[in-house]
Coordinates of C-alpha atoms and ligand atoms in Angstrom, one line a residue:
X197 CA 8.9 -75.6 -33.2
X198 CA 10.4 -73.9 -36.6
X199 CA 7.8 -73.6 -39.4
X200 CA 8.9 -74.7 -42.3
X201 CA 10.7 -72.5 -44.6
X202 CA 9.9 -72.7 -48.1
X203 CA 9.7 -70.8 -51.2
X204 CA 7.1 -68.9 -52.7
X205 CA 6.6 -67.1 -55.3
X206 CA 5.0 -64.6 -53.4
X207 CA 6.8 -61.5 -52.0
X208 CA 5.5 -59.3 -49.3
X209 CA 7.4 -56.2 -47.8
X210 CA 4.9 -53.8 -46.9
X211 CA 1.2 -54.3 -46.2
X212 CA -0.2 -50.8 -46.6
X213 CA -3.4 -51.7 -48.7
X214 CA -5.8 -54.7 -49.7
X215 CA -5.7 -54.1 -52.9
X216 CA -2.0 -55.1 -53.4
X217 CA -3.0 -59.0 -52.3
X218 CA -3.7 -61.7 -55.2
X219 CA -5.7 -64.4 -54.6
X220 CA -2.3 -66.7 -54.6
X221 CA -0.9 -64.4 -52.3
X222 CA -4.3 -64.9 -49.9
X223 CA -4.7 -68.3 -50.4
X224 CA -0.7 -68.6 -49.3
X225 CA -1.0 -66.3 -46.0
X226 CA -4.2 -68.1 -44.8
X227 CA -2.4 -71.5 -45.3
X228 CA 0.8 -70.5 -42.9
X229 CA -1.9 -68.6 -40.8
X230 CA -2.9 -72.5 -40.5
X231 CA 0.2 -73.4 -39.5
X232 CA 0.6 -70.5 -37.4
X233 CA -2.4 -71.8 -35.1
X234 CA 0.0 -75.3 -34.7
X235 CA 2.6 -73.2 -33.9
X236 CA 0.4 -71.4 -30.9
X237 CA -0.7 -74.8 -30.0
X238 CA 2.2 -76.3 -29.3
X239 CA 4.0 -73.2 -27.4
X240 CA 5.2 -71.2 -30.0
X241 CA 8.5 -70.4 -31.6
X242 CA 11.5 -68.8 -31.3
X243 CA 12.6 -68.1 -35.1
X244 CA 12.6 -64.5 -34.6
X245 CA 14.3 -64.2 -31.6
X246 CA 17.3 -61.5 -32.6
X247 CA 14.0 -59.2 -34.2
X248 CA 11.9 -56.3 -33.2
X249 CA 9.0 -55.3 -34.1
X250 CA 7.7 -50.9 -33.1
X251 CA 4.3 -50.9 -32.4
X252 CA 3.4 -46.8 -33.2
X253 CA -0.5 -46.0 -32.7
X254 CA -1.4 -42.8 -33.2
X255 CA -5.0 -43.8 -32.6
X256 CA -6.6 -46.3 -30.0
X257 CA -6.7 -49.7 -30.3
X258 CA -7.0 -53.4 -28.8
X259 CA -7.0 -55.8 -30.9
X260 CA -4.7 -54.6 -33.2
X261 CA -2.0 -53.4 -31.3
X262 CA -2.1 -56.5 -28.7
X263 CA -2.4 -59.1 -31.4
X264 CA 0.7 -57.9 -33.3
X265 CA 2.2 -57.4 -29.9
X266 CA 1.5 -61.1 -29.2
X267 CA 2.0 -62.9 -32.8
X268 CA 5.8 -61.1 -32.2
X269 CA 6.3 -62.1 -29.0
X270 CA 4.9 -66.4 -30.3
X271 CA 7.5 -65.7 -32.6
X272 CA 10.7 -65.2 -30.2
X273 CA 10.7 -61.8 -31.2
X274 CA 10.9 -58.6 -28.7
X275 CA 8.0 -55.3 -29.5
X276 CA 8.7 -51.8 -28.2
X277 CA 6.5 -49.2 -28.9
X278 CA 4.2 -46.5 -27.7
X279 CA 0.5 -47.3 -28.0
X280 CA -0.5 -43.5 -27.7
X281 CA 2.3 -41.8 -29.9
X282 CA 0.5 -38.5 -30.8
X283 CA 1.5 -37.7 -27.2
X284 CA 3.6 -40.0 -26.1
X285 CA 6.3 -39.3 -29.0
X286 CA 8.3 -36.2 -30.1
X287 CA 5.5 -36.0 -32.6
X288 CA 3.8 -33.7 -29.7
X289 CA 7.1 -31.3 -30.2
X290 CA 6.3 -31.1 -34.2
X291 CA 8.7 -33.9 -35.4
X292 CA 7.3 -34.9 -38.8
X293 CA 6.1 -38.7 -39.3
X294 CA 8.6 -39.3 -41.8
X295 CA 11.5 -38.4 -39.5
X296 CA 9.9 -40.4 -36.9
X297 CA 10.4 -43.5 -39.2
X298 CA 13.6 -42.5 -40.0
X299 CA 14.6 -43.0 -36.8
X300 CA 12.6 -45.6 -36.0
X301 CA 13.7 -47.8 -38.8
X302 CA 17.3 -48.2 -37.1
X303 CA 15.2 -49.8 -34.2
X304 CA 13.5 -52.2 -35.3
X305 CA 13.1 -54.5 -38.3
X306 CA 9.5 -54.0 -38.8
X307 CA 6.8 -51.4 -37.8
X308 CA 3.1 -51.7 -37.2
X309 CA 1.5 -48.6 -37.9
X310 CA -1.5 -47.0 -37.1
X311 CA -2.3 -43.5 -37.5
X312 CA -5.1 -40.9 -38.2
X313 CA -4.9 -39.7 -41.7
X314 CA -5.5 -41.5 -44.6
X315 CA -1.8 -42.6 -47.0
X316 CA -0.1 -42.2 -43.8
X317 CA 1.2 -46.0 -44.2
X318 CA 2.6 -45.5 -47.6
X319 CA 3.7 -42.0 -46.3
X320 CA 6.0 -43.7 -44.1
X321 CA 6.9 -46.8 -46.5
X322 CA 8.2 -43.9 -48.7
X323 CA 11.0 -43.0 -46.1
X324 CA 11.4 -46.6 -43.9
X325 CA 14.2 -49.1 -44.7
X326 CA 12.2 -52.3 -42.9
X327 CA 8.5 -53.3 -43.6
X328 CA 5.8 -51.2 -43.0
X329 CA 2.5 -53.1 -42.0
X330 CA -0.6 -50.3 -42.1
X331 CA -2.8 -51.2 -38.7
X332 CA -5.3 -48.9 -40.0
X333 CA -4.9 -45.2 -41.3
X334 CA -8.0 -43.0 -40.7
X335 CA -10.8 -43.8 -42.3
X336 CA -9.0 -45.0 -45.6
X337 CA -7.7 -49.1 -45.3
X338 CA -7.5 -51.7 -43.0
X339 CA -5.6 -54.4 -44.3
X340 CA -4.6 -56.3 -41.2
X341 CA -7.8 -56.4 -40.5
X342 CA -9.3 -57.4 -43.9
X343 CA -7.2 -60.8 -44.0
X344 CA -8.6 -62.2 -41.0
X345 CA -11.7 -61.2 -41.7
X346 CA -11.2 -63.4 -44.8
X347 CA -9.5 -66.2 -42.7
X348 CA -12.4 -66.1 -40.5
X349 CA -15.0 -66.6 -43.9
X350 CA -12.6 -69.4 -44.9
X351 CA -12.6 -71.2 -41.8
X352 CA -16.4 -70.7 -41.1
X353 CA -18.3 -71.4 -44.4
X354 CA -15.6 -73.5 -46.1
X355 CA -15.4 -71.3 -49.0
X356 CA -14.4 -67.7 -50.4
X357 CA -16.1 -67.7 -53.5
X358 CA -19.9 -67.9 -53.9
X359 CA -20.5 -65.6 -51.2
X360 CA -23.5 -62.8 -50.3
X361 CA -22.1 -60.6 -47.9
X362 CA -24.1 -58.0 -45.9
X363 CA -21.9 -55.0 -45.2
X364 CA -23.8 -52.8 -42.1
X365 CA -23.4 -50.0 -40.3
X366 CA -20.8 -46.7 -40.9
X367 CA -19.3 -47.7 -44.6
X368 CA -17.7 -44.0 -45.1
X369 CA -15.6 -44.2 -42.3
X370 CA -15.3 -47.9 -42.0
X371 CA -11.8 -48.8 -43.1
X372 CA -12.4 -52.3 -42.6
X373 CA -15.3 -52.3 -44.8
X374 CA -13.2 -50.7 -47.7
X375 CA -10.0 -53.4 -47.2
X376 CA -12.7 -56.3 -47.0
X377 CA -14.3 -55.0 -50.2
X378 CA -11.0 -55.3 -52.0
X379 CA -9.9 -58.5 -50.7
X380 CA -13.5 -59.9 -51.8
X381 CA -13.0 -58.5 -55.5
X382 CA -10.2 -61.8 -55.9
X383 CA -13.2 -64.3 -55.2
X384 CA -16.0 -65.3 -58.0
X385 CA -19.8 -64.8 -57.9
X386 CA -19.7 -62.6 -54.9
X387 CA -22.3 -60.1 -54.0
X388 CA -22.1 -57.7 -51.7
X389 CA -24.9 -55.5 -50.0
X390 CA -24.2 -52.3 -48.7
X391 CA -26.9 -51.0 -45.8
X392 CA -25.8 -47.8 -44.3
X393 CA -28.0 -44.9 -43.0
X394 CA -27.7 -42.7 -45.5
X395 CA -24.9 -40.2 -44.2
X396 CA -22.1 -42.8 -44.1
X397 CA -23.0 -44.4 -47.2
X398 CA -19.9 -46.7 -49.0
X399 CA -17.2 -44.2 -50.9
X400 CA -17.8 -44.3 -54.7
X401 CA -14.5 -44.9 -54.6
X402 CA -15.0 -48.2 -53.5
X403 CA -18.1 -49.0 -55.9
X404 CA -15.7 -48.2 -58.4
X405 CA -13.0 -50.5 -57.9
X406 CA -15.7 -53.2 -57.6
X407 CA -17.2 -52.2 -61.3
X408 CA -14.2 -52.2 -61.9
X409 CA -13.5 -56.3 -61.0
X410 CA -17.0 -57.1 -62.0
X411 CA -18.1 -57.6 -58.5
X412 CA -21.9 -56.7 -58.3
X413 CA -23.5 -55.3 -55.0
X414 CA -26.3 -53.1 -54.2
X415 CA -27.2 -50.8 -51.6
X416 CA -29.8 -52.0 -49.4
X417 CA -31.6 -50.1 -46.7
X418 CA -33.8 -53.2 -45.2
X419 CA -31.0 -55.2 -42.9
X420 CA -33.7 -58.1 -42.3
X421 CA -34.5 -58.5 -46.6
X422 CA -30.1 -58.1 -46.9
X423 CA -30.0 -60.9 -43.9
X424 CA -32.3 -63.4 -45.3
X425 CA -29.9 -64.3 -48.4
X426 CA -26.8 -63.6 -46.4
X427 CA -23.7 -65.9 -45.9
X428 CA -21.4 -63.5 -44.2
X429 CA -23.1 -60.1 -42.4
X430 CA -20.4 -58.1 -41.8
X431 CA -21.1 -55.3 -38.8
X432 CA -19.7 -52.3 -37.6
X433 CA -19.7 -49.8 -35.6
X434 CA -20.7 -45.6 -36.4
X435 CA -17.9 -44.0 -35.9
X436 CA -18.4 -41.5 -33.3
X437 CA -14.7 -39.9 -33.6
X438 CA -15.0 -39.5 -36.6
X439 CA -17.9 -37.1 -37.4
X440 CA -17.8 -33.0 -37.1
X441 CA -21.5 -33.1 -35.7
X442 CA -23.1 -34.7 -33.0
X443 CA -26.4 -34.2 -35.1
X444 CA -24.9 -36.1 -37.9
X445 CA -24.0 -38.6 -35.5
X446 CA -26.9 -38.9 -33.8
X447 CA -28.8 -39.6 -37.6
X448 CA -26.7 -42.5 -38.2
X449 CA -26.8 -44.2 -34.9
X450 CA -29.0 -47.1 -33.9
X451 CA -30.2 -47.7 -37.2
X452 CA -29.4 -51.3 -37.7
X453 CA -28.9 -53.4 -34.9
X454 CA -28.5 -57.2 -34.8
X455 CA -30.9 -58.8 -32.5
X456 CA -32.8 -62.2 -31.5
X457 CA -35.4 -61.0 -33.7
X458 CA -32.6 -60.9 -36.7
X459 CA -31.2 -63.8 -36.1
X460 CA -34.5 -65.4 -37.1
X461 CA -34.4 -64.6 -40.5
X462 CA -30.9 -65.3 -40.8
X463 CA -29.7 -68.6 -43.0
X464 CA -28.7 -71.9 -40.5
X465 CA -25.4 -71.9 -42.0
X466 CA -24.8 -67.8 -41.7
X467 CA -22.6 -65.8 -39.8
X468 CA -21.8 -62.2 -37.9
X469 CA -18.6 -60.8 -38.3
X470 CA -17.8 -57.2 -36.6
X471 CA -14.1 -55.7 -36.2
X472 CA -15.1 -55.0 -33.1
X473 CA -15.2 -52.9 -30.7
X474 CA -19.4 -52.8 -30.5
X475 CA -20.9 -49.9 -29.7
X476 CA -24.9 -51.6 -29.6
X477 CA -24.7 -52.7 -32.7
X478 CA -25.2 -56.5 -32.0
X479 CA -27.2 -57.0 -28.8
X480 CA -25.4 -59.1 -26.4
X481 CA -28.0 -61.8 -26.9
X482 CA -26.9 -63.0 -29.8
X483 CA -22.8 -63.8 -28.6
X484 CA -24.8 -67.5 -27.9
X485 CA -25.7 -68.5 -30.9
X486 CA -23.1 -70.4 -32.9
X487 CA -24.0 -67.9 -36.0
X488 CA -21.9 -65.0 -33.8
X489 CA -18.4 -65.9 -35.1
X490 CA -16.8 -61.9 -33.8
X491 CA -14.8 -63.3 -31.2
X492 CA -13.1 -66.3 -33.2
X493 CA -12.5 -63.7 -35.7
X494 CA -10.8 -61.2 -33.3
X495 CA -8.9 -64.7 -32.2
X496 CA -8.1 -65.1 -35.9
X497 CA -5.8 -61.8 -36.2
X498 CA -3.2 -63.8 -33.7
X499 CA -2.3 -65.8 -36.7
X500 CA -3.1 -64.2 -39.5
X501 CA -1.1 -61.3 -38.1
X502 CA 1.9 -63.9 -37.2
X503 CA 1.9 -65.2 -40.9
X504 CA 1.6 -61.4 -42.1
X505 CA 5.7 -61.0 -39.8
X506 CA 6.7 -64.6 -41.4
X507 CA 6.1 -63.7 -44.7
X508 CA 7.5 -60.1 -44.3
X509 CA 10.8 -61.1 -42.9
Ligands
CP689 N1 -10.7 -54.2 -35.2 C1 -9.8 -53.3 -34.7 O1 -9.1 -52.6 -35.4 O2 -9.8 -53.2 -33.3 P1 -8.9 -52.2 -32.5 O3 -9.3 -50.8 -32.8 O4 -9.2 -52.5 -31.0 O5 -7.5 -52.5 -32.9

């Protein structure tokens, strides 16, 4: 089955941050994201069958990779790739990343990046000739990832504005946490708690751009006071990778874990959210109650990602 093709007045070439999406241009992705799920549904499509998509990860991933792997293939399309390219590519023999997309542009009509240093993505947008779509770029943005953590909102409360959302866990290095803060700043009478141990504490950078949009938030060290009032709480992982010191390490881990005993305080109509993967973060107790929505979410990126290819071709 074709989705319908029809005009909009939004363009999109290359994703490289959350901060380039309106809230016409969200509320027009999540609606053929919706359509996208029909399309899955029923078998999927072949509309894209003369395209290709590069896959280039110069970091680890799952969900990521795999889900843009699979929205291509749902789409008719064909991937090729290399899912470790910091060794696996001539990068190891010096090449440069902007002559790797270079080449890479002749291809392939769209690449799905995801590298180590933050502006890599718009590093290589800078140099490509076909779409660039940032899967994540050190600890700067994840806007992939930020949209169907969205979706996922949308589909579980019913609503994007009027939200308290609890923000946990390692908010310096958690990319996701920066693209989701942006994407939020669209919505009205949002509030957003911050509660990080105090070494990965959210970038100023990002407190900024909320002043900025007259989005109010606060940061909060007691999870279980943050849960109580929370619609969305939004966990993540620390980081290990990314810190020089196993000491500093070691004083941000284990601070805030979801358990049965959080769960208690938590609103009826809450939920958890986590990019995933978990590290302990959320006990493995809690994946029963209704409330734990990470794994729809992580099912979510299928279509959100195949409406992110739609919309960029
Ligand atoms: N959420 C996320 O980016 O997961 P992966 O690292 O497995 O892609």
């Amino acid at each position: 089955m074709q989705p319908a093709k029809e005009e909009s007045d939004v363009q999109l070439y290359h994703v490289l941050g959350a901060k380039q999406f309106t809230r016409s241009a969200l509320d027009e992705i999540f609606e053929i994201s919706g359509s996208m799920e029909r399309i899955v549904e029923k078998g999927g499509s072949d509309r894209y069958k003369n395209k290709v998509m590069t896959t280039l990860f110069f970091e680890p991933s799952t969900r990521t990779r795999l889900s843009f792997e699979s929205a291509m293939s749902r789409l008719g399309g064909k991937v090729i790739g290399t899912e470790n390219a910091a060794q696996f590519s001539s990068t190891i023999k010096g090449e440069t990343l902007e002559d790797t997309i270079r080449v890479v542009s002749g291809y392939s009509d769209i690449i799905v990046m995801r590298h180590t240093e933050i502006g890599a993505a718009e590093r290589a947008a800078a140099v490509a000739t076909v779409p660039i779509l940032n899967a994540g770029d050190g600890a700067g943005e994840h806007p992939t990832q930020a949209l169907l953590d969205l979706y996922t909102i949308k589909k579980e409360i019913g609503r994007l504005d009027n939200l308290h959302v609890v923000m946990v866990g390692d908010l310096a290095n958690g990319r996701t946490v920066h693209s989701l803060s942006y994407l939020l700043a669209n919505y009205q009478n949002i509030h957003i708690s911050f509660t990080a141990p105090e070494n990965v504490q959210i970038p100023p950078y990002v407190k900024k751009y909320l002043d900025d949009k007259g989005i109010t938030y606060e940061e909060e060290y007691d999870l279980t006071r943050a849960a109580s009032t929370a619609d969305v709480i939004y966990q993540t992982r620390i980081q290990k990778e990314r810190f020089t010191s196993l000491d500093e390490y070691e004083k941000a881990s284990g601070k805030y874990i979801i358990d049965a005993e959080l769960l208690g305080v938590m609103r009826k109509k809450s939920i958890i959210l986590h990019p995933l993967p978990r590290a302990g973060e959320i006990s493995v107790q809690v994946d029963e109650d209704p409330r734990a929505a990470y794994f729809r979410q992580a099912q979510n990126g299928l279509y959100v990602r195949m409406a992110l290819i739609e919309k960029c071709f």
